[in-house]
Coordinates of C-alpha atoms in Angstrom, one line a residue:
M62 CA 0.0 0.0 0.0
S63 CA 1.4 3.4 -1.0
K64 CA 2.0 6.3 1.4
N65 CA -1.1 8.2 0.3
K66 CA -3.3 5.2 0.4
T67 CA -2.0 4.3 3.9
M68 CA -2.7 7.8 5.2
T69 CA -6.1 7.8 3.6
A70 CA -6.9 4.4 5.2
I71 CA -5.7 5.7 8.6
D72 CA -8.0 8.8 8.3
E73 CA -11.0 6.7 7.3
V74 CA -10.5 4.2 10.1
A75 CA -9.9 6.9 12.7
A76 CA -13.1 8.7 11.6
L77 CA -15.1 5.6 11.7
L78 CA -13.9 4.7 15.2
Q79 CA -14.4 8.3 16.4
A80 CA -18.0 8.3 15.2
T81 CA -18.8 5.2 17.3
G82 CA -17.7 6.9 20.5
V83 CA -16.0 3.6 21.5
C84 CA -12.4 2.5 21.6
E85 CA -10.9 5.9 22.3
E86 CA -7.4 4.6 23.0
D87 CA -7.4 2.6 19.8
T88 CA -8.5 5.7 17.9
I89 CA -5.6 7.8 19.4
K90 CA -3.0 5.1 18.5
I91 CA -4.2 4.9 15.0
G92 CA -4.3 8.7 14.6
N93 CA -0.7 9.0 15.8
L94 CA 0.5 6.7 13.0
K95 CA -0.5 9.4 10.5
E96 CA 1.6 12.0 12.3
K97 CA 4.5 9.6 12.2
I98 CA 4.4 9.4 8.4
K99 CA 4.0 13.2 8.1
N100 CA 6.9 14.0 10.4
R101 CA 9.1 11.4 8.7
E102 CA 10.4 10.1 12.1
L103 CA 12.3 6.9 11.8
V104 CA 13.1 5.2 15.1
I105 CA 16.1 2.9 15.2
S106 CA 16.3 1.1 18.6
V107 CA 19.4 -0.7 19.7
I108 CA 18.1 -3.7 21.7
G109 CA 19.5 -6.8 23.3
Q110 CA 20.2 -8.6 26.5
F111 CA 22.1 -6.7 29.2
K112 CA 25.9 -6.4 28.9
R113 CA 25.9 -7.0 25.1
G114 CA 27.6 -3.6 24.6
K115 CA 24.6 -1.6 23.2
T116 CA 25.6 1.7 24.9
T117 CA 29.2 1.4 23.9
F118 CA 28.1 0.7 20.3
I119 CA 25.9 3.9 20.3
N120 CA 28.8 5.9 21.6
G121 CA 30.8 4.5 18.8
V122 CA 28.2 5.4 16.2
L123 CA 28.0 9.0 17.5
D124 CA 31.8 9.1 17.9
A125 CA 31.3 10.6 21.4
E126 CA 31.2 9.2 25.0
V127 CA 27.8 10.7 25.7
L128 CA 26.1 7.7 27.4
P129 CA 27.4 5.9 30.5
V130 CA 28.9 2.5 30.3
G131 CA 30.2 0.1 33.0
I132 CA 30.8 -3.5 34.1
I133 CA 27.3 -3.9 35.5
P134 CA 23.9 -3.3 33.9
V135 CA 24.0 0.5 33.5
T136 CA 21.1 1.8 31.4
S137 CA 17.9 2.1 33.4
V138 CA 15.9 4.4 31.2
A139 CA 15.6 4.6 27.4
T140 CA 17.3 7.5 25.8
K141 CA 16.0 8.9 22.5
I142 CA 18.9 10.6 20.6
Q143 CA 18.0 13.0 17.8
Y144 CA 19.4 15.9 15.8
G145 CA 19.7 19.3 17.4
D146 CA 21.8 21.6 19.5
A147 CA 23.4 19.7 22.5
L148 CA 20.7 19.4 25.1
A149 CA 18.9 16.8 27.2
E150 CA 15.3 16.7 28.3
V151 CA 14.0 14.4 30.9
Y152 CA 10.3 13.3 30.6
F153 CA 8.7 11.9 33.7
K154 CA 5.9 9.5 34.0
S155 CA 3.9 12.2 35.8
G156 CA 3.7 14.1 32.5
E157 CA 6.2 16.7 33.5
H158 CA 9.5 17.3 31.7
Q159 CA 12.6 19.4 32.3
P160 CA 15.8 20.3 30.5
I161 CA 19.1 19.3 32.1
P162 CA 22.8 19.8 31.3
L163 CA 24.5 16.9 29.5
T164 CA 26.7 16.5 32.6
Q165 CA 23.7 15.5 34.7
L166 CA 22.4 12.9 32.2
V167 CA 23.9 9.9 34.0
G168 CA 21.8 10.8 37.1
Y169 CA 18.6 10.0 35.3
I170 CA 19.5 7.1 32.9
A171 CA 22.0 5.0 34.9
E172 CA 20.9 2.2 37.1
Q173 CA 23.3 3.0 39.9
Q174 CA 22.1 6.7 40.1
N175 CA 18.5 5.9 39.4
P176 CA 18.0 2.3 40.7
N177 CA 14.8 0.7 39.3
N178 CA 13.9 4.1 37.9
Q179 CA 13.0 5.5 41.3
K180 CA 12.9 9.0 39.9
G181 CA 9.9 8.0 37.7
V182 CA 11.6 8.9 34.4
S183 CA 9.6 7.9 31.3
F184 CA 12.4 8.6 28.8
V185 CA 15.2 11.1 28.0
N186 CA 15.4 13.1 24.8
L187 CA 19.0 13.8 23.9
F188 CA 19.8 16.2 21.1
L189 CA 23.1 16.2 19.4
P190 CA 24.4 17.9 16.3
N191 CA 25.5 14.6 14.7
P192 CA 25.1 14.1 10.9
F193 CA 23.9 10.5 11.4
L194 CA 20.8 11.9 13.1
K195 CA 19.7 14.3 10.4
D196 CA 16.5 13.9 8.4
G197 CA 14.4 12.7 11.3
L198 CA 16.3 9.7 12.4
I199 CA 16.0 8.9 16.1
L200 CA 18.5 6.5 17.7
V201 CA 17.3 4.8 20.9
D202 CA 19.5 3.3 23.6
T203 CA 17.4 0.8 25.5
P204 CA 17.9 -0.9 28.9
G205 CA 19.1 -4.5 28.5
V206 CA 16.5 -7.3 28.7
G207 CA 16.9 -10.0 31.2
S208 CA 19.0 -8.2 33.8
I209 CA 18.2 -8.3 37.5
H210 CA 16.2 -5.1 37.1
Q211 CA 12.7 -6.0 35.8
N212 CA 12.0 -2.3 35.1
N213 CA 14.8 -2.4 32.5
T214 CA 13.2 -5.2 30.6
D215 CA 9.8 -3.6 30.7
E216 CA 11.3 -0.4 29.2
A217 CA 13.1 -2.3 26.5
Y218 CA 9.8 -4.1 25.4
A219 CA 7.9 -0.8 25.4
F220 CA 10.4 0.8 23.0
M221 CA 10.5 -2.3 20.8
K222 CA 6.9 -1.7 20.0
D223 CA 7.6 1.9 18.9
S224 CA 10.6 0.9 16.7
D225 CA 10.7 1.1 13.0
A226 CA 14.1 -0.5 12.7
I227 CA 16.1 -2.5 15.2
V228 CA 19.8 -3.1 15.7
F229 CA 19.8 -6.4 17.6
M230 CA 23.0 -6.8 19.6
L231 CA 24.5 -10.2 20.4
S232 CA 28.0 -10.9 21.7
V233 CA 30.4 -13.7 21.3
D234 CA 30.7 -14.3 25.1
S235 CA 27.3 -15.8 25.4
P236 CA 25.1 -17.9 23.1
I237 CA 21.6 -16.8 22.1
N238 CA 19.3 -17.7 24.9
E239 CA 15.5 -18.1 25.4
I240 CA 15.1 -14.5 26.5
E241 CA 16.5 -13.2 23.2
R242 CA 14.5 -15.8 21.2
E243 CA 11.3 -14.6 22.8
F244 CA 12.2 -10.9 22.3
L245 CA 13.0 -11.4 18.6
S246 CA 9.8 -13.4 18.1
Q247 CA 7.9 -10.4 19.5
A248 CA 9.9 -7.8 17.7
R249 CA 9.0 -9.2 14.3
N250 CA 5.5 -8.0 14.9
Y251 CA 6.5 -4.4 15.3
A252 CA 9.7 -3.4 13.4
A253 CA 10.1 -3.3 9.6
K254 CA 13.9 -3.6 9.4
F255 CA 16.5 -5.5 11.4
Y256 CA 20.3 -5.4 11.7
F257 CA 22.1 -8.1 13.6
A258 CA 25.4 -7.1 15.2
I259 CA 27.8 -9.6 16.9
N260 CA 29.8 -7.7 19.4
K261 CA 33.1 -8.3 21.3
I262 CA 34.9 -10.0 18.4
D263 CA 38.2 -8.7 19.9
T264 CA 37.9 -11.3 22.6
I265 CA 38.0 -14.5 20.5
S266 CA 40.1 -16.1 17.7
P267 CA 39.0 -15.9 14.0
A268 CA 38.2 -19.6 14.0
D269 CA 36.0 -19.3 17.1
L270 CA 34.3 -16.2 15.6
S271 CA 33.6 -18.1 12.3
A272 CA 32.0 -20.9 14.3
Y273 CA 29.9 -18.5 16.4
L274 CA 28.7 -16.6 13.3
G275 CA 27.5 -19.8 11.7
Y276 CA 25.8 -20.8 14.9
C277 CA 24.0 -17.4 15.2
H278 CA 23.1 -17.4 11.5
D279 CA 21.2 -20.6 11.6
I280 CA 19.3 -19.8 14.8
L281 CA 18.4 -16.2 13.7
C282 CA 17.1 -17.5 10.4
Q283 CA 14.9 -19.9 12.2
I284 CA 13.6 -17.3 14.6
M285 CA 13.0 -14.7 11.8
E286 CA 11.7 -17.3 9.4
V287 CA 14.0 -16.4 6.6
E288 CA 16.6 -18.3 4.6
A289 CA 19.5 -15.9 5.1
I290 CA 20.5 -13.0 7.4
E291 CA 23.4 -10.6 7.2
L292 CA 25.5 -10.6 10.3
F293 CA 27.9 -7.7 11.3
A294 CA 30.8 -8.8 13.4
I295 CA 32.0 -5.8 15.4
S296 CA 33.9 -4.7 18.4
A297 CA 32.2 -1.7 20.0
K298 CA 35.3 -1.3 22.2
T299 CA 37.9 -1.2 19.4
K300 CA 35.4 -0.1 16.7
A301 CA 36.5 -3.0 14.5
G302 CA 33.7 -3.7 11.9
M303 CA 31.7 -0.6 13.0
A304 CA 32.3 1.2 9.7
A305 CA 30.7 -1.6 7.7
L306 CA 27.6 -1.7 9.9
F307 CA 27.4 2.1 10.0
D308 CA 27.7 2.4 6.2
K309 CA 25.0 -0.3 5.7
I310 CA 22.6 1.5 8.0
T311 CA 23.2 5.0 6.5
G312 CA 23.1 3.7 3.0
V313 CA 19.8 1.9 3.5
M314 CA 18.3 4.9 5.3
A315 CA 19.3 7.3 2.6
V316 CA 17.4 5.3 0.0
L317 CA 14.6 3.5 1.9
A318 CA 13.8 5.5 5.0
D319 CA 10.4 6.5 3.8
Q320 CA 9.6 2.9 2.8
I321 CA 10.8 1.6 6.2
I322 CA 8.6 4.1 8.0
L323 CA 5.7 3.2 5.8
D324 CA 6.2 -0.6 6.3
S325 CA 6.5 -0.1 10.1
V326 CA 3.3 2.0 10.2
Q327 CA 1.4 -0.6 8.2
I328 CA 2.5 -3.3 10.7
K329 CA 1.4 -1.2 13.7
F330 CA -1.8 -0.1 11.9
R331 CA -2.8 -3.7 11.3
E332 CA -2.3 -4.6 14.9
S333 CA -4.2 -1.5 16.2
L334 CA -7.0 -2.0 13.8
A335 CA -7.4 -5.7 14.7
A336 CA -7.6 -4.7 18.4
A337 CA -10.1 -1.9 17.7
L338 CA -12.3 -4.2 15.6
S339 CA -12.2 -6.8 18.4
H340 CA -13.2 -4.3 21.0
L341 CA -15.9 -2.8 18.8
M342 CA -17.4 -6.2 17.9
L343 CA -17.7 -7.1 21.6
Y344 CA -19.3 -3.7 22.3
R345 CA -21.8 -4.3 19.4
Q346 CA -22.7 -7.8 20.5
A347 CA -23.3 -6.7 24.1
Y348 CA -25.2 -3.6 23.0
S349 CA -27.7 -5.7 21.0
M350 CA -28.7 -7.7 24.1
P351 CA -31.7 -6.8 26.2
L352 CA -30.7 -5.0 29.4
D353 CA -32.0 -7.9 31.6
N354 CA -30.0 -10.4 29.6
L355 CA -26.9 -8.2 29.6
E356 CA -27.2 -7.8 33.4
E357 CA -27.2 -11.6 33.7
K358 CA -24.2 -11.8 31.4
R359 CA -22.4 -9.2 33.5
Q360 CA -23.0 -11.3 36.7
E361 CA -21.9 -14.5 34.9
L362 CA -18.8 -12.6 33.6
E363 CA -17.9 -11.6 37.2
V364 CA -18.1 -15.2 38.3
K365 CA -16.0 -16.5 35.4
L366 CA -13.5 -13.7 35.8
G367 CA -13.1 -14.8 39.5
S368 CA -11.6 -18.0 38.1
L369 CA -8.6 -16.0 36.9
D370 CA -7.6 -15.6 40.5
Q371 CA -7.5 -19.3 41.0
I372 CA -5.5 -19.7 37.8
T373 CA -3.0 -17.1 39.1
R374 CA -2.7 -19.0 42.4
D375 CA -2.3 -22.4 40.7
S376 CA 0.4 -20.8 38.3
T377 CA 2.3 -19.4 41.3
F378 CA 2.2 -22.7 43.1
Y379 CA 3.5 -24.5 40.0
L380 CA 6.3 -22.0 39.6
L381 CA 7.3 -22.3 43.3
R382 CA 7.8 -26.0 42.7
Q383 CA 10.0 -25.4 39.7
I384 CA 12.0 -22.8 41.7
D385 CA 12.6 -25.4 44.5
E386 CA 13.8 -27.9 41.9
L387 CA 16.1 -25.4 40.3
L388 CA 17.6 -24.4 43.7
T389 CA 18.1 -28.1 44.6
Q390 CA 19.9 -28.6 41.3
I391 CA 22.1 -25.6 41.7
R392 CA 22.9 -26.5 45.3
A393 CA 23.8 -30.0 44.4
V394 CA 26.1 -28.9 41.6
L395 CA 27.9 -26.4 43.8
Q396 CA 28.2 -28.7 46.8
D397 CA 29.5 -31.5 44.6
S398 CA 32.1 -29.2 43.2
T399 CA 33.2 -28.1 46.7
G400 CA 34.7 -31.4 47.5
T401 CA 36.6 -31.4 44.2
I402 CA 38.0 -27.9 44.9
T403 CA 39.1 -28.7 48.4
Q404 CA 40.7 -31.9 47.3
Q405 CA 42.7 -30.1 44.6
L406 CA 43.7 -27.2 46.8
A407 CA 44.7 -29.5 49.6
G408 CA 47.1 -31.2 47.3
E409 CA 48.5 -27.9 46.0
L410 CA 48.9 -26.5 49.5
E411 CA 50.7 -29.7 50.6
A412 CA 53.0 -29.5 47.6
A413 CA 53.8 -25.9 48.4
Y414 CA 54.4 -26.8 52.0
Q415 CA 56.8 -29.7 51.1
N416 CA 58.8 -27.4 48.8
H417 CA 59.0 -24.6 51.4
Q418 CA 58.9 -26.4 54.8
Q419 CA 62.4 -25.3 55.5
S420 CA 61.7 -21.7 54.8
K421 CA 61.2 -19.1 57.5
P422 CA 57.6 -19.1 58.9
K423 CA 56.8 -15.7 57.5
E424 CA 58.1 -16.8 54.0
L425 CA 56.1 -20.0 54.1
E426 CA 53.0 -18.0 55.1
K427 CA 53.5 -15.6 52.2
V428 CA 53.8 -18.5 49.8
L429 CA 50.6 -20.2 51.1
M430 CA 48.7 -17.0 51.2
T431 CA 49.6 -16.2 47.6
L432 CA 48.7 -19.7 46.4
L433 CA 45.4 -19.6 48.2
D434 CA 44.6 -16.2 46.9
I435 CA 45.3 -17.1 43.3
R436 CA 44.1 -20.7 43.0
L437 CA 41.0 -20.4 45.2
T438 CA 39.9 -17.4 43.4
E439 CA 40.3 -19.2 40.1
H440 CA 38.4 -22.3 41.3
L441 CA 35.6 -20.2 42.7
S442 CA 35.3 -18.1 39.6
E443 CA 34.9 -21.3 37.5
L444 CA 32.4 -22.6 40.0
S445 CA 30.5 -19.3 39.9
E446 CA 30.3 -19.6 36.1
T447 CA 29.1 -23.2 36.4
G448 CA 26.4 -22.0 38.8
L449 CA 25.4 -19.2 36.5
I450 CA 25.0 -21.6 33.6
C451 CA 22.7 -23.8 35.7
L452 CA 20.8 -20.6 36.8
S453 CA 20.6 -19.4 33.2
Q454 CA 19.2 -22.7 31.9
G455 CA 16.8 -22.8 34.7
Y456 CA 15.6 -19.3 34.1
E457 CA 15.0 -20.0 30.4
Q458 CA 12.6 -22.7 31.6
L459 CA 11.0 -20.3 34.1
V460 CA 10.6 -17.7 31.3
E461 CA 8.7 -20.2 29.2
I462 CA 6.5 -21.1 32.2
L463 CA 5.8 -17.5 32.9
N464 CA 4.7 -16.6 29.4
Q465 CA 2.7 -19.8 29.0
K466 CA 0.8 -19.0 32.2
I467 CA 0.0 -15.5 31.1
D468 CA -1.1 -16.8 27.7
D469 CA -3.3 -19.2 29.6
L470 CA -5.0 -16.2 31.3
K471 CA -5.7 -14.6 28.0
V472 CA -6.9 -17.8 26.3
F473 CA -9.2 -18.4 29.2
L474 CA -10.5 -14.8 28.9
A475 CA -11.0 -15.2 25.2
G476 CA -13.0 -18.3 25.8
V477 CA -15.1 -16.5 28.4
V478 CA -16.0 -13.8 25.8
A479 CA -16.7 -16.4 23.1
D480 CA -19.0 -18.3 25.5
L481 CA -20.9 -15.3 26.7
F482 CA -21.0 -13.1 23.6
G483 CA -20.3 -15.4 20.8
I484 CA -17.3 -13.5 19.2
D485 CA -13.6 -14.0 18.7
Y486 CA -12.0 -11.5 21.1
Q487 CA -8.4 -10.5 20.3
I488 CA -6.1 -10.0 23.2
E489 CA -2.5 -8.8 22.7
M490 CA 0.0 -11.4 23.8
T491 CA 2.8 -9.9 25.9
V492 CA 6.1 -11.3 26.9
Y493 CA 7.6 -11.1 30.4
T494 CA 11.1 -12.0 31.5
L495 CA 12.5 -12.8 34.9
S496 CA 15.7 -11.7 36.6
S497 CA 18.5 -13.8 35.1
R498 CA 21.6 -13.4 37.3
D499 CA 23.4 -11.5 40.0
D500 CA 27.1 -10.5 40.0
F501 CA 29.0 -12.6 42.5
Y502 CA 32.2 -11.3 44.2
I503 CA 34.6 -13.8 45.6
K504 CA 36.1 -13.1 49.0
V505 CA 39.4 -14.8 49.7
N506 CA 42.0 -14.2 52.4
Q507 CA 39.8 -12.0 54.5
K508 CA 41.1 -12.1 58.1
P509 CA 38.5 -12.5 60.8
A510 CA 39.3 -11.5 64.3
A511 CA 42.4 -13.3 65.8
F512 CA 42.7 -15.7 62.9
L513 CA 46.3 -15.3 61.7
V514 CA 47.4 -12.0 63.1
D515 CA 47.7 -12.3 66.8
I516 CA 48.1 -16.1 66.7
N517 CA 51.0 -15.9 64.3
D518 CA 52.8 -13.5 66.6
L519 CA 53.1 -16.6 68.9
V520 CA 53.7 -19.0 66.1
Y521 CA 56.8 -17.1 65.0
L522 CA 58.3 -17.8 68.5
L523 CA 58.1 -21.6 68.0
P524 CA 60.8 -23.7 66.4
R525 CA 60.7 -23.4 62.6
G526 CA 59.5 -26.9 61.9
I527 CA 56.6 -26.7 64.5
A528 CA 55.7 -23.2 63.4
N529 CA 55.5 -24.1 59.7
Q530 CA 53.4 -27.2 60.5
K531 CA 50.9 -25.0 62.4
I532 CA 50.8 -22.4 59.6
Y533 CA 50.3 -25.1 57.0
A534 CA 47.5 -26.7 59.1
R535 CA 45.8 -23.4 59.5
Y536 CA 45.9 -22.6 55.8
Q537 CA 44.4 -25.9 55.0
Q538 CA 41.6 -25.1 57.4
K539 CA 41.3 -21.6 56.0
M540 CA 41.0 -23.0 52.5
K541 CA 38.1 -25.2 53.5
T542 CA 36.4 -22.3 55.4
D543 CA 36.8 -19.9 52.5
T544 CA 35.6 -22.4 50.0
E545 CA 32.5 -23.3 52.1
H546 CA 31.8 -19.6 52.8
N547 CA 31.9 -18.6 49.2
V548 CA 29.8 -21.5 48.0
N549 CA 27.2 -20.8 50.6
N550 CA 27.3 -17.2 49.5
M551 CA 26.7 -18.2 45.9
I552 CA 23.7 -20.4 46.9
Y553 CA 22.3 -17.5 49.0
N554 CA 22.7 -15.1 46.1
Y555 CA 21.0 -17.4 43.7
Q556 CA 18.2 -18.2 46.1
Y557 CA 17.6 -14.5 46.9
K558 CA 17.4 -13.5 43.2
I559 CA 15.2 -16.4 42.3
R560 CA 12.8 -15.6 45.2
E561 CA 12.9 -11.9 44.1
S562 CA 11.8 -13.0 40.6
V563 CA 9.0 -15.0 42.1
R564 CA 7.6 -11.7 43.4
D565 CA 8.0 -10.2 39.9
F566 CA 6.3 -13.3 38.4
T567 CA 3.3 -13.1 40.9
A568 CA 3.0 -9.4 40.3
A569 CA 3.0 -9.8 36.6
L570 CA 0.3 -12.5 36.7
E571 CA -1.8 -10.5 39.1
Q572 CA -1.4 -7.3 37.0
E573 CA -2.4 -9.1 33.8
S574 CA -5.4 -10.7 35.6
A575 CA -6.5 -7.4 37.1
T576 CA -6.1 -5.5 33.8
L577 CA -7.9 -8.1 31.8
K578 CA -10.8 -8.2 34.3
T579 CA -11.0 -4.4 34.5
D580 CA -10.9 -3.8 30.8
L581 CA -13.6 -6.3 30.0
T582 CA -15.8 -5.4 33.0
D583 CA -15.5 -1.7 32.1
L584 CA -16.6 -2.3 28.5
V585 CA -19.7 -4.3 29.6
N586 CA -20.6 -1.6 32.2
R587 CA -20.2 1.1 29.5
V588 CA -22.5 -0.8 27.2
I589 CA -25.2 -1.0 29.9
A590 CA -24.8 2.8 30.6
D591 CA -25.0 3.6 26.9
K592 CA -28.1 1.5 26.4
E593 CA -29.9 3.2 29.3
D594 CA -29.1 6.6 27.8
T595 CA -30.0 5.8 24.2
K596 CA -32.9 3.3 24.3
K597 CA -34.8 5.1 21.5
E598 CA -31.7 5.0 19.2
L599 CA -31.0 1.3 19.8
G600 CA -31.7 0.1 16.2
D601 CA -29.9 2.9 14.5
K602 CA -26.8 2.5 16.6
I603 CA -26.6 -1.2 16.1
R604 CA -26.9 -0.7 12.3
M605 CA -24.1 1.9 12.5
L606 CA -21.9 -0.4 14.6
D607 CA -22.5 -3.2 12.1
E608 CA -21.6 -1.0 9.2
T609 CA -18.5 0.2 11.0
C610 CA -17.4 -3.4 11.8
V611 CA -17.8 -4.4 8.1
H612 CA -15.7 -1.4 6.9
L613 CA -13.0 -2.1 9.5
Q614 CA -12.9 -5.8 8.6
A615 CA -12.5 -4.8 4.9
A616 CA -9.8 -2.4 5.8
L617 CA -8.0 -5.0 7.8
E618 CA -8.1 -7.5 4.9
T619 CA -6.5 -5.0 2.6
L620 CA -3.4 -4.5 4.9

């Protein structure tokens, strides 16, 4: 469909919906699409799991360190970057907005300065005089999906829906996971153009990179349901490969920007129109019922909607069982590895003691302390990664459970509407993610009170052989204590974060259930109120609603 035909279709649909006095939100969404075409605004969102290097990539594209980066999930709020004089504007969820100096930007968009978006920022507009941003192009830096901060994932999904094109960022240090699969599957329903960047190529060999690219290509083709995909291997850190991706994007935008915007609008138009038609058909069906019958339907609806609460409780109970099983698996893996670590370190400490048992006690202590510091840290780091792999795999299963249970709510509700009103009621399917990991910091060679300080003062007074035996014995014990302490700390961290995610899960289910019940109940209540006010116009209004539904259905079939 051409630009003019699309704008005409939007005008016609908006006018039809406005005339019914129903579906105000759908009408506004559809009307905004026309403004998007007129203003020629093309939104390119850089999206991906946390720590893939999205913000570093954007800084590289802009050739300026304007956005904060770090070793932990940094971006808390989406930042829309567009052409203009250097300026930042913060838009709050309250509806207010204020300009800020660029030097204060980090205080609003960084997770550490604005944890879980406590400041209530909706998004930040950042204006920069960068040639890449001319001609209406808007570049969006989004929070990473799947971090320990649920708010970040929600923000990323919100901007995905508003995107016309998406730069999807992967990295060679982690395979594509279920969170990314789900995200891409959803993103296909909103954006018209995709670019796939494989970051951190400076960290692996060419042979490993080639294998990883082949692996990603096959999976991405399957997800996107295409035969071939162009992958861009880059290092946002060293800027290797950035020029090729940058040239590709700018080249395509110079020629096809209008078409990408139009394709994106048509995708969003189709979705909004289908939702509006579904809402209108439900309204029309309910409106045609006698008031007494409709009151009965409302009461029956309330009873059936009460079943959603039981579904929520059953789903939460099921998840708790899965959580317990996951924790048991992780605990078993870590505790089994503890014995192996202590056995290996015991042998290494013994070998070091045998080689240095004739040394002075302080020299022996220094050797054992250095050995324990290095080797225990290495072992615990490896064990932590093992635990994180178990946690990641478990979370992928929990993500599937979460989304399936929410889909169950919506399927149930659609069945309720079909049973009561005899229509196919469309409900938008959403995707939620759970927290995926926590950073773990290993603590080795900390000295509790009177462990090796005061005691060693006495040890040094003993004969060398006896002193060295005591020092060796105490370092063997310290190794076991440090290992046990860190493993228990890992288990506690995993347990805490998983339990935290259960609260997110329950809140998501309860929110979905409450929203679904409220939306449907409000619509039925509105029908009853409208019928009471317009009894004499009942026939005319039903005919008008029927004609509107026919026109909307025809418009939907042409998209």
